[in-house]
Every structure is written in C-alpha cells, then in structure tokens.
Short mmCIF file of N, CA and C and ligand atoms in Angstrom, two decimals:
data_model
loop_
_atom_site.label_atom_id
_atom_site.label_comp_id
_atom_site.label_asym_id
_atom_site.label_seq_id
_atom_site.Cartn_x
_atom_site.Cartn_y
_atom_site.Cartn_z
N ASP A 1 116.25 77.21 109.82
CA ASP A 1 116.19 76.65 111.18
C ASP A 1 117.06 77.51 112.10
N ILE A 2 116.45 78.18 113.05
CA ILE A 2 117.24 79.04 113.94
C ILE A 2 117.95 78.24 115.03
N ARG A 3 117.70 76.92 115.03
CA ARG A 3 118.42 76.05 115.97
C ARG A 3 119.56 75.29 115.28
N GLU A 4 119.84 75.65 114.02
CA GLU A 4 120.92 74.96 113.32
C GLU A 4 122.25 75.20 114.05
N ARG A 5 123.08 74.15 114.07
CA ARG A 5 124.36 74.27 114.77
C ARG A 5 125.52 73.94 113.83
N THR A 6 126.63 74.61 114.06
CA THR A 6 127.82 74.31 113.27
C THR A 6 129.02 74.14 114.19
N PHE A 7 129.97 73.35 113.70
CA PHE A 7 131.20 73.13 114.45
C PHE A 7 132.31 74.02 113.89
N ILE A 8 132.88 74.81 114.77
CA ILE A 8 133.96 75.74 114.40
C ILE A 8 135.19 75.40 115.25
N MET A 9 136.36 75.46 114.66
CA MET A 9 137.56 75.22 115.46
C MET A 9 138.65 76.21 115.06
N ILE A 10 139.12 76.99 116.04
CA ILE A 10 140.28 77.86 115.80
C ILE A 10 141.51 76.96 115.79
N LYS A 11 142.28 77.02 114.72
CA LYS A 11 143.41 76.12 114.51
C LYS A 11 144.63 76.62 115.29
N PRO A 12 145.68 75.79 115.40
CA PRO A 12 146.86 76.19 116.21
C PRO A 12 147.47 77.54 115.80
N ASP A 13 147.43 77.89 114.53
CA ASP A 13 147.99 79.19 114.13
C ASP A 13 147.13 80.34 114.66
N GLY A 14 145.82 80.15 114.69
CA GLY A 14 144.92 81.16 115.24
C GLY A 14 145.15 81.37 116.72
N VAL A 15 145.42 80.27 117.44
CA VAL A 15 145.70 80.36 118.88
C VAL A 15 147.05 81.06 119.11
N HIS A 16 148.09 80.59 118.39
CA HIS A 16 149.42 81.17 118.57
C HIS A 16 149.47 82.65 118.21
N ARG A 17 148.65 83.04 117.24
CA ARG A 17 148.66 84.43 116.82
C ARG A 17 147.70 85.29 117.63
N ALA A 18 147.18 84.71 118.72
CA ALA A 18 146.32 85.44 119.66
C ALA A 18 145.09 86.03 118.98
N LEU A 19 144.47 85.22 118.11
CA LEU A 19 143.27 85.69 117.39
C LEU A 19 141.98 85.15 118.01
N VAL A 20 142.10 84.39 119.10
CA VAL A 20 140.91 83.72 119.66
C VAL A 20 139.78 84.71 119.95
N GLY A 21 140.12 85.78 120.69
CA GLY A 21 139.09 86.76 121.06
C GLY A 21 138.47 87.44 119.84
N LYS A 22 139.32 87.83 118.90
CA LYS A 22 138.84 88.52 117.70
C LYS A 22 137.91 87.63 116.88
N ILE A 23 138.28 86.35 116.78
CA ILE A 23 137.46 85.42 115.98
C ILE A 23 136.12 85.17 116.67
N ILE A 24 136.16 84.93 117.96
CA ILE A 24 134.91 84.70 118.69
C ILE A 24 133.99 85.91 118.56
N LYS A 25 134.57 87.11 118.63
CA LYS A 25 133.77 88.34 118.55
C LYS A 25 132.99 88.40 117.22
N ARG A 26 133.59 87.91 116.14
CA ARG A 26 132.91 87.97 114.84
C ARG A 26 131.64 87.12 114.83
N PHE A 27 131.71 85.95 115.49
CA PHE A 27 130.51 85.10 115.57
C PHE A 27 129.46 85.74 116.47
N GLU A 28 129.91 86.32 117.57
CA GLU A 28 128.98 87.03 118.47
C GLU A 28 128.34 88.22 117.74
N ASN A 29 129.16 89.00 117.05
CA ASN A 29 128.64 90.18 116.33
C ASN A 29 127.55 89.79 115.34
N LYS A 30 127.74 88.66 114.66
CA LYS A 30 126.78 88.24 113.64
C LYS A 30 125.42 87.90 114.23
N GLY A 31 125.41 87.51 115.51
CA GLY A 31 124.16 87.12 116.15
C GLY A 31 124.07 85.62 116.38
N LEU A 32 125.15 84.90 116.09
CA LEU A 32 125.17 83.47 116.40
C LEU A 32 125.35 83.31 117.91
N LYS A 33 124.89 82.18 118.42
CA LYS A 33 124.91 81.94 119.87
C LYS A 33 125.88 80.81 120.20
N LEU A 34 126.77 81.08 121.15
CA LEU A 34 127.75 80.07 121.57
C LEU A 34 127.05 79.00 122.41
N VAL A 35 127.18 77.73 122.03
CA VAL A 35 126.57 76.67 122.85
C VAL A 35 127.60 75.66 123.38
N ALA A 36 128.84 75.73 122.88
CA ALA A 36 129.89 74.86 123.42
C ALA A 36 131.25 75.43 123.05
N LEU A 37 132.23 75.24 123.95
CA LEU A 37 133.58 75.75 123.71
C LEU A 37 134.58 75.04 124.62
N LYS A 38 135.73 74.69 124.08
CA LYS A 38 136.83 74.24 124.95
C LYS A 38 138.18 74.61 124.37
N PHE A 39 139.20 74.47 125.22
CA PHE A 39 140.57 74.79 124.82
C PHE A 39 141.39 73.53 125.07
N ILE A 40 141.87 72.90 124.01
CA ILE A 40 142.57 71.63 124.17
C ILE A 40 143.74 71.52 123.18
N TRP A 41 144.67 70.65 123.53
CA TRP A 41 145.73 70.28 122.58
C TRP A 41 145.27 68.95 121.98
N GLY A 42 144.78 69.01 120.75
CA GLY A 42 144.18 67.84 120.12
C GLY A 42 145.19 66.74 119.81
N LYS A 43 144.73 65.49 119.91
CA LYS A 43 145.59 64.34 119.60
C LYS A 43 145.44 63.94 118.13
N GLU A 44 146.50 63.33 117.64
CA GLU A 44 146.56 62.93 116.23
C GLU A 44 145.33 62.13 115.78
N ASP A 45 144.92 61.16 116.61
CA ASP A 45 143.80 60.29 116.19
C ASP A 45 142.49 61.08 116.04
N MET A 46 142.34 62.15 116.85
CA MET A 46 141.14 62.99 116.73
C MET A 46 141.12 63.72 115.39
N PHE A 47 142.27 64.24 114.97
CA PHE A 47 142.31 64.97 113.70
C PHE A 47 142.19 64.02 112.51
N LYS A 48 142.68 62.79 112.67
CA LYS A 48 142.49 61.80 111.61
C LYS A 48 141.01 61.50 111.42
N LYS A 49 140.29 61.43 112.53
CA LYS A 49 138.83 61.22 112.44
C LYS A 49 138.15 62.47 111.89
N HIS A 50 138.57 63.61 112.42
CA HIS A 50 137.96 64.88 112.03
C HIS A 50 138.05 65.10 110.51
N TYR A 51 139.23 64.82 109.95
CA TYR A 51 139.45 65.02 108.51
C TYR A 51 139.39 63.70 107.74
N ALA A 52 138.61 62.73 108.24
CA ALA A 52 138.55 61.38 107.64
C ALA A 52 138.28 61.41 106.13
N ASP A 53 137.42 62.32 105.69
CA ASP A 53 137.06 62.35 104.25
C ASP A 53 138.21 62.86 103.37
N LEU A 54 139.29 63.35 103.99
CA LEU A 54 140.46 63.78 103.21
C LEU A 54 141.62 62.80 103.34
N SER A 55 141.36 61.64 103.98
CA SER A 55 142.44 60.72 104.36
C SER A 55 143.21 60.14 103.17
N ASN A 56 142.60 60.11 101.99
CA ASN A 56 143.34 59.57 100.84
C ASN A 56 144.06 60.66 100.04
N ARG A 57 144.02 61.91 100.52
CA ARG A 57 144.70 63.00 99.82
C ARG A 57 146.18 63.05 100.23
N LYS A 58 147.00 63.51 99.29
CA LYS A 58 148.45 63.51 99.52
C LYS A 58 148.85 64.41 100.70
N PHE A 59 148.09 65.50 100.89
CA PHE A 59 148.45 66.46 101.95
C PHE A 59 147.95 66.05 103.33
N PHE A 60 147.25 64.92 103.43
CA PHE A 60 146.61 64.52 104.70
C PHE A 60 147.58 64.45 105.89
N PRO A 61 148.74 63.76 105.76
CA PRO A 61 149.67 63.69 106.92
C PRO A 61 150.16 65.08 107.34
N HIS A 62 150.41 65.94 106.36
CA HIS A 62 150.85 67.31 106.61
C HIS A 62 149.77 68.08 107.38
N LEU A 63 148.53 67.91 106.96
CA LEU A 63 147.39 68.59 107.59
C LEU A 63 147.23 68.14 109.04
N VAL A 64 147.31 66.83 109.28
CA VAL A 64 147.16 66.30 110.64
C VAL A 64 148.29 66.79 111.54
N LYS A 65 149.50 66.82 111.00
CA LYS A 65 150.66 67.28 111.77
C LYS A 65 150.50 68.76 112.19
N TYR A 66 150.05 69.55 111.25
CA TYR A 66 149.81 70.98 111.53
C TYR A 66 148.77 71.16 112.63
N MET A 67 147.71 70.39 112.58
CA MET A 67 146.65 70.54 113.57
C MET A 67 147.11 70.12 114.97
N CYS A 68 148.15 69.25 115.03
CA CYS A 68 148.69 68.78 116.31
C CYS A 68 149.76 69.71 116.87
N ARG A 69 150.13 70.73 116.13
CA ARG A 69 151.27 71.56 116.50
C ARG A 69 151.03 72.46 117.71
N GLY A 70 149.80 72.63 118.11
CA GLY A 70 149.50 73.49 119.25
C GLY A 70 148.05 73.35 119.65
N PRO A 71 147.63 74.09 120.67
CA PRO A 71 146.24 74.00 121.14
C PRO A 71 145.25 74.52 120.10
N VAL A 72 144.02 74.06 120.21
CA VAL A 72 142.93 74.49 119.33
C VAL A 72 141.72 74.88 120.19
N VAL A 73 140.78 75.59 119.59
CA VAL A 73 139.56 75.99 120.29
C VAL A 73 138.33 75.47 119.54
N PRO A 74 137.88 74.26 119.87
CA PRO A 74 136.66 73.73 119.26
C PRO A 74 135.45 74.44 119.87
N MET A 75 134.46 74.75 119.01
CA MET A 75 133.28 75.47 119.47
C MET A 75 132.06 74.99 118.70
N VAL A 76 130.88 75.22 119.28
CA VAL A 76 129.63 75.01 118.54
C VAL A 76 128.86 76.32 118.60
N TRP A 77 128.43 76.78 117.44
CA TRP A 77 127.64 78.01 117.34
C TRP A 77 126.28 77.68 116.76
N GLU A 78 125.24 78.34 117.28
CA GLU A 78 123.86 78.05 116.89
C GLU A 78 123.18 79.29 116.35
N GLY A 79 122.34 79.09 115.32
CA GLY A 79 121.56 80.20 114.79
C GLY A 79 121.04 79.89 113.40
N LEU A 80 120.31 80.84 112.82
CA LEU A 80 119.72 80.67 111.50
C LEU A 80 120.79 80.35 110.46
N HIS A 81 120.62 79.23 109.75
CA HIS A 81 121.59 78.79 108.73
C HIS A 81 123.03 78.88 109.24
N ALA A 82 123.25 78.42 110.45
CA ALA A 82 124.57 78.58 111.10
C ALA A 82 125.72 78.03 110.26
N VAL A 83 125.49 76.91 109.57
CA VAL A 83 126.58 76.29 108.80
C VAL A 83 127.00 77.21 107.66
N GLU A 84 126.03 77.61 106.85
CA GLU A 84 126.33 78.41 105.67
C GLU A 84 126.84 79.80 106.06
N ILE A 85 126.19 80.39 107.04
CA ILE A 85 126.59 81.73 107.47
C ILE A 85 128.02 81.72 108.01
N SER A 86 128.38 80.67 108.73
CA SER A 86 129.74 80.58 109.27
C SER A 86 130.77 80.41 108.16
N ARG A 87 130.40 79.64 107.12
CA ARG A 87 131.33 79.49 105.99
C ARG A 87 131.59 80.85 105.32
N VAL A 88 130.56 81.69 105.27
CA VAL A 88 130.73 83.03 104.71
C VAL A 88 131.65 83.86 105.62
N LEU A 89 131.46 83.76 106.93
CA LEU A 89 132.34 84.48 107.86
C LEU A 89 133.79 84.00 107.70
N LEU A 90 133.99 82.70 107.46
CA LEU A 90 135.34 82.14 107.32
C LEU A 90 136.04 82.62 106.06
N GLY A 91 135.34 82.62 104.93
CA GLY A 91 135.97 82.85 103.63
C GLY A 91 136.38 81.53 102.99
N GLN A 92 136.93 81.62 101.77
CA GLN A 92 137.33 80.42 101.01
C GLN A 92 138.47 79.68 101.70
N THR A 93 138.68 78.43 101.26
CA THR A 93 139.77 77.61 101.80
C THR A 93 141.13 78.25 101.53
N CYS A 94 141.27 78.82 100.32
CA CYS A 94 142.56 79.40 99.91
C CYS A 94 142.66 80.85 100.36
N SER A 95 143.59 81.11 101.26
CA SER A 95 143.67 82.43 101.88
C SER A 95 143.94 83.55 100.88
N GLU A 96 144.75 83.27 99.85
CA GLU A 96 145.08 84.31 98.87
C GLU A 96 143.84 84.79 98.12
N GLU A 97 142.82 83.91 98.06
CA GLU A 97 141.62 84.23 97.29
C GLU A 97 140.47 84.72 98.16
N CYS A 98 140.71 84.84 99.46
CA CYS A 98 139.64 85.25 100.37
C CYS A 98 139.38 86.74 100.31
N GLU A 99 138.09 87.08 100.39
CA GLU A 99 137.70 88.49 100.45
C GLU A 99 138.14 89.10 101.78
N PRO A 100 138.61 90.36 101.74
CA PRO A 100 138.79 91.09 103.01
C PRO A 100 137.43 91.15 103.71
N GLY A 101 137.45 91.13 105.00
CA GLY A 101 136.17 91.11 105.73
C GLY A 101 135.84 89.71 106.23
N THR A 102 136.42 88.70 105.58
CA THR A 102 136.27 87.33 106.09
C THR A 102 137.42 87.05 107.06
N ILE A 103 137.24 86.03 107.88
CA ILE A 103 138.28 85.71 108.87
C ILE A 103 139.58 85.31 108.18
N ARG A 104 139.47 84.39 107.22
CA ARG A 104 140.69 83.97 106.51
C ARG A 104 141.23 85.12 105.65
N GLY A 105 140.35 85.91 105.07
CA GLY A 105 140.77 87.04 104.25
C GLY A 105 141.50 88.10 105.05
N ASP A 106 141.11 88.28 106.29
CA ASP A 106 141.73 89.32 107.12
C ASP A 106 142.94 88.82 107.90
N PHE A 107 142.97 87.53 108.22
CA PHE A 107 143.99 87.04 109.16
C PHE A 107 144.95 86.01 108.59
N SER A 108 144.84 85.65 107.32
CA SER A 108 145.79 84.69 106.77
C SER A 108 146.20 85.10 105.37
N ILE A 109 147.36 84.58 104.91
CA ILE A 109 147.96 85.12 103.69
C ILE A 109 148.28 84.06 102.65
N GLN A 110 148.67 82.86 103.09
CA GLN A 110 149.22 81.88 102.15
C GLN A 110 148.18 80.84 101.74
N GLY A 111 148.13 80.54 100.45
CA GLY A 111 147.24 79.49 99.96
C GLY A 111 146.49 79.91 98.72
N ASN A 112 146.72 79.17 97.62
CA ASN A 112 145.97 79.42 96.39
C ASN A 112 145.42 78.10 95.87
N ARG A 113 144.79 78.12 94.68
CA ARG A 113 144.14 76.94 94.14
C ARG A 113 145.08 75.73 94.03
N ASN A 114 146.34 75.99 93.68
CA ASN A 114 147.30 74.90 93.50
C ASN A 114 147.90 74.43 94.83
N HIS A 115 148.03 75.36 95.75
CA HIS A 115 148.60 75.04 97.06
C HIS A 115 147.75 75.66 98.17
N PRO A 116 146.60 75.04 98.48
CA PRO A 116 145.72 75.62 99.51
C PRO A 116 146.43 75.75 100.85
N MET A 117 147.34 74.81 101.18
CA MET A 117 148.11 74.85 102.41
C MET A 117 147.22 74.85 103.64
N GLY A 118 147.85 74.79 104.80
CA GLY A 118 147.09 74.60 106.03
C GLY A 118 146.87 75.81 106.88
N ARG A 119 147.71 76.83 106.81
CA ARG A 119 147.64 77.89 107.83
C ARG A 119 146.55 78.91 107.53
N ASN A 120 145.31 78.42 107.64
CA ASN A 120 144.18 79.30 107.35
C ASN A 120 143.31 79.54 108.58
N VAL A 121 143.93 79.41 109.76
CA VAL A 121 143.42 79.96 111.02
C VAL A 121 142.20 79.27 111.64
N ILE A 122 141.28 78.78 110.79
CA ILE A 122 140.00 78.33 111.36
C ILE A 122 139.36 77.24 110.51
N HIS A 123 138.63 76.35 111.18
CA HIS A 123 137.82 75.33 110.50
C HIS A 123 136.34 75.62 110.72
N GLY A 124 135.52 75.34 109.72
CA GLY A 124 134.06 75.40 109.87
C GLY A 124 133.41 74.28 109.08
N SER A 125 132.40 73.64 109.65
CA SER A 125 131.71 72.54 108.97
C SER A 125 131.17 72.98 107.62
N ASP A 126 131.19 72.04 106.63
CA ASP A 126 130.73 72.41 105.28
C ASP A 126 129.29 72.00 105.00
N SER A 127 128.63 71.29 105.92
CA SER A 127 127.22 70.92 105.74
C SER A 127 126.62 70.61 107.11
N VAL A 128 125.29 70.56 107.16
CA VAL A 128 124.61 70.25 108.42
C VAL A 128 125.00 68.85 108.89
N GLU A 129 125.14 67.93 107.94
CA GLU A 129 125.50 66.54 108.28
C GLU A 129 126.91 66.48 108.87
N SER A 130 127.87 67.15 108.22
CA SER A 130 129.23 67.08 108.77
C SER A 130 129.30 67.85 110.09
N ALA A 131 128.49 68.88 110.26
CA ALA A 131 128.45 69.58 111.55
C ALA A 131 128.04 68.62 112.65
N LYS A 132 127.00 67.83 112.39
CA LYS A 132 126.52 66.87 113.41
C LYS A 132 127.63 65.88 113.76
N ARG A 133 128.30 65.37 112.73
CA ARG A 133 129.37 64.40 112.95
C ARG A 133 130.52 65.02 113.75
N GLU A 134 130.90 66.23 113.38
CA GLU A 134 132.04 66.89 114.05
C GLU A 134 131.69 67.28 115.49
N ILE A 135 130.47 67.76 115.71
CA ILE A 135 130.05 68.12 117.08
C ILE A 135 130.11 66.87 117.97
N ASP A 136 129.61 65.74 117.45
CA ASP A 136 129.65 64.48 118.23
C ASP A 136 131.06 63.99 118.46
N LEU A 137 131.96 64.30 117.54
CA LEU A 137 133.36 63.87 117.69
C LEU A 137 134.07 64.66 118.79
N TRP A 138 133.80 65.96 118.86
CA TRP A 138 134.58 66.83 119.77
C TRP A 138 133.90 67.13 121.10
N PHE A 139 132.58 66.93 121.17
CA PHE A 139 131.87 67.26 122.41
C PHE A 139 130.95 66.12 122.84
N THR A 140 130.84 65.93 124.16
CA THR A 140 129.83 65.02 124.69
C THR A 140 128.51 65.79 124.70
N LYS A 141 127.41 65.07 124.86
CA LYS A 141 126.08 65.70 124.91
C LYS A 141 126.01 66.77 126.00
N ASP A 142 126.60 66.46 127.17
CA ASP A 142 126.56 67.37 128.32
C ASP A 142 127.34 68.66 128.08
N GLU A 143 128.29 68.62 127.18
CA GLU A 143 129.12 69.80 126.95
C GLU A 143 128.47 70.81 125.99
N VAL A 144 127.39 70.40 125.34
CA VAL A 144 126.66 71.31 124.46
C VAL A 144 125.45 71.82 125.24
N VAL A 145 125.42 73.15 125.43
CA VAL A 145 124.47 73.75 126.37
C VAL A 145 123.25 74.33 125.66
N ASP A 146 122.06 73.90 126.10
CA ASP A 146 120.82 74.50 125.60
C ASP A 146 120.50 75.72 126.44
N TRP A 147 120.46 76.89 125.82
CA TRP A 147 120.10 78.09 126.57
C TRP A 147 119.52 79.11 125.62
N LYS A 148 118.72 80.04 126.16
CA LYS A 148 118.15 81.09 125.34
C LYS A 148 118.81 82.41 125.67
N SER A 149 119.38 83.05 124.66
CA SER A 149 120.06 84.31 124.87
C SER A 149 119.06 85.42 125.19
N ALA A 150 119.45 86.34 126.07
CA ALA A 150 118.61 87.50 126.38
C ALA A 150 118.38 88.37 125.14
N MET A 151 119.24 88.23 124.14
CA MET A 151 119.12 89.05 122.91
C MET A 151 118.21 88.43 121.87
N HIS A 152 117.76 87.19 122.13
CA HIS A 152 117.05 86.42 121.10
C HIS A 152 115.97 87.22 120.35
N THR A 153 115.09 87.88 121.10
CA THR A 153 113.97 88.57 120.44
C THR A 153 114.41 89.85 119.71
N TRP A 154 115.67 90.23 119.88
CA TRP A 154 116.19 91.40 119.17
C TRP A 154 117.07 91.00 117.99
N ILE A 155 117.22 89.70 117.81
CA ILE A 155 117.98 89.18 116.67
C ILE A 155 117.03 88.51 115.68
N TYR A 156 115.98 87.86 116.22
CA TYR A 156 114.96 87.20 115.38
C TYR A 156 113.60 87.81 115.70
N GLU A 157 112.72 87.96 114.65
CA GLU A 157 111.38 88.46 114.94
C GLU A 157 110.38 87.31 115.00
P1 LIG B 1 137.95 73.91 104.37
O1 LIG B 1 138.87 74.02 105.56
O2 LIG B 1 137.75 75.24 103.70
O3 LIG B 1 136.66 73.20 104.68
P2 LIG B 1 138.80 71.41 103.15
O4 LIG B 1 137.85 70.75 104.10
O5 LIG B 1 138.68 71.09 101.70
O6 LIG B 1 138.73 73.01 103.29
O7 LIG B 1 140.30 71.08 103.58
C1 LIG B 1 140.65 71.04 104.96
C2 LIG B 1 141.97 71.75 105.13
O8 LIG B 1 142.99 71.06 104.44
C3 LIG B 1 141.98 73.16 104.54
O9 LIG B 1 141.57 74.12 105.50
C4 LIG B 1 143.41 73.36 104.13
C5 LIG B 1 143.90 71.96 103.80
N1 LIG B 1 143.88 71.67 102.38
C6 LIG B 1 142.80 71.51 101.59
N2 LIG B 1 143.14 71.21 100.33
C7 LIG B 1 144.49 71.17 100.33
C8 LIG B 1 145.49 70.89 99.32
N3 LIG B 1 145.14 70.58 98.06
N4 LIG B 1 146.80 70.97 99.68
C9 LIG B 1 147.17 71.28 100.94
N5 LIG B 1 146.29 71.52 101.94
C10 LIG B 1 144.97 71.48 101.64
MG1 LIG B 2 136.27 71.23 105.26
#
C-alpha cells in the first residue's frame, strides 16, 4: 500500500543533540512523504497513553520521565510499507546492537538486550494498527495533510 502511514517521533535526546534535520533527511531520501509534523514539549499523560502497552513494565516510569525531559518532534510519514521500512531505517531497539547505517546505529550508543535503556533518539510504530492509534493520539485529522508529491511518478511506477 503506497498510502500506508507510520508515526515517527524524534525523542528529546534527538532534539537536544540537534539531529532533527539529519533524521528528517533520511526519511526524505528514502522516498517517504511527510504528511504531518509538529514540535512540542509532550506532557506526561500523552506518553503514558503513547506507551500504554508497556505500562506494566518496570522501566515504564523511567521511560515516561525521559520522554518528558525535553521537546519532541512527532511526525507522520507516508509511502509503500511505511511502517516496516521506517523500522529498518530506525534500527533495533538496543543501540549497541544496531547496524551502522540505521538512525539508532549511527546516532546512539547505549543499550543492549539486558538494558535496552531509553536514549535511542527516535520512535517508530511497530505495526499498521499501532501507527493508526499513535497518529490519532498525536494529531487531529486536520493536521494530517493529503497531498501528492511532485516526485511521486519518479519514486513509484
Ligand atoms: P521500540 O522503541 O524499538 O519500538 P519498545 O516499543 O519495545 O521498543 O520500547 C519502547 C522504548 O522503551 C524503547 O525505545 C526503549 C525503552 N525500553 C524498551 N525495553 C526496555 C527495557 N527492558 N529496559 C529499559 N528500557 C526499555
Ligand atoms: Mg515500540
């Protein structure tokens, strides 16, 4: 589905480390299309909802606190298999195990199987269903823009 959408969020460490432009460029380079973006300092209750499926994990309060530590950049990107392709661009959850060439592999250092930790720069939806839920949580209908890129016919045949 070339209209598939995924929810991506640059985390507070990505913002503080001035990686916003570099990260956005990677999604643009791939051929994904930006359909929504904002710059906000997220509130605790939003991150509790966002990470609701992890709420019974021991690291949950730590994770929510980290996400509240600074501004974030929530975005929606659209394109063929956007969810899966974006997860590949991101790399694994654990930064130490990420391939170079991925966002987490290139821009973050700490985190292994035993201690995944939080400072992994970016969030990306793990399924089409969670993408829909996350997009609805962070954006109103009006904030997600339907448009056709001038490059469309040179990215898809
Ligand atoms: P991902 O962000 O790759 O989708 P996830 O949804 O399983 O990973 O977890 C959300 C975030 O929580 C992840 O980016 C880092 C943190 N995290 C995950 N597992 C953890 C753990 N066992 N200990 C500490 N932090 C963890
Ligand atoms: Mg996840």
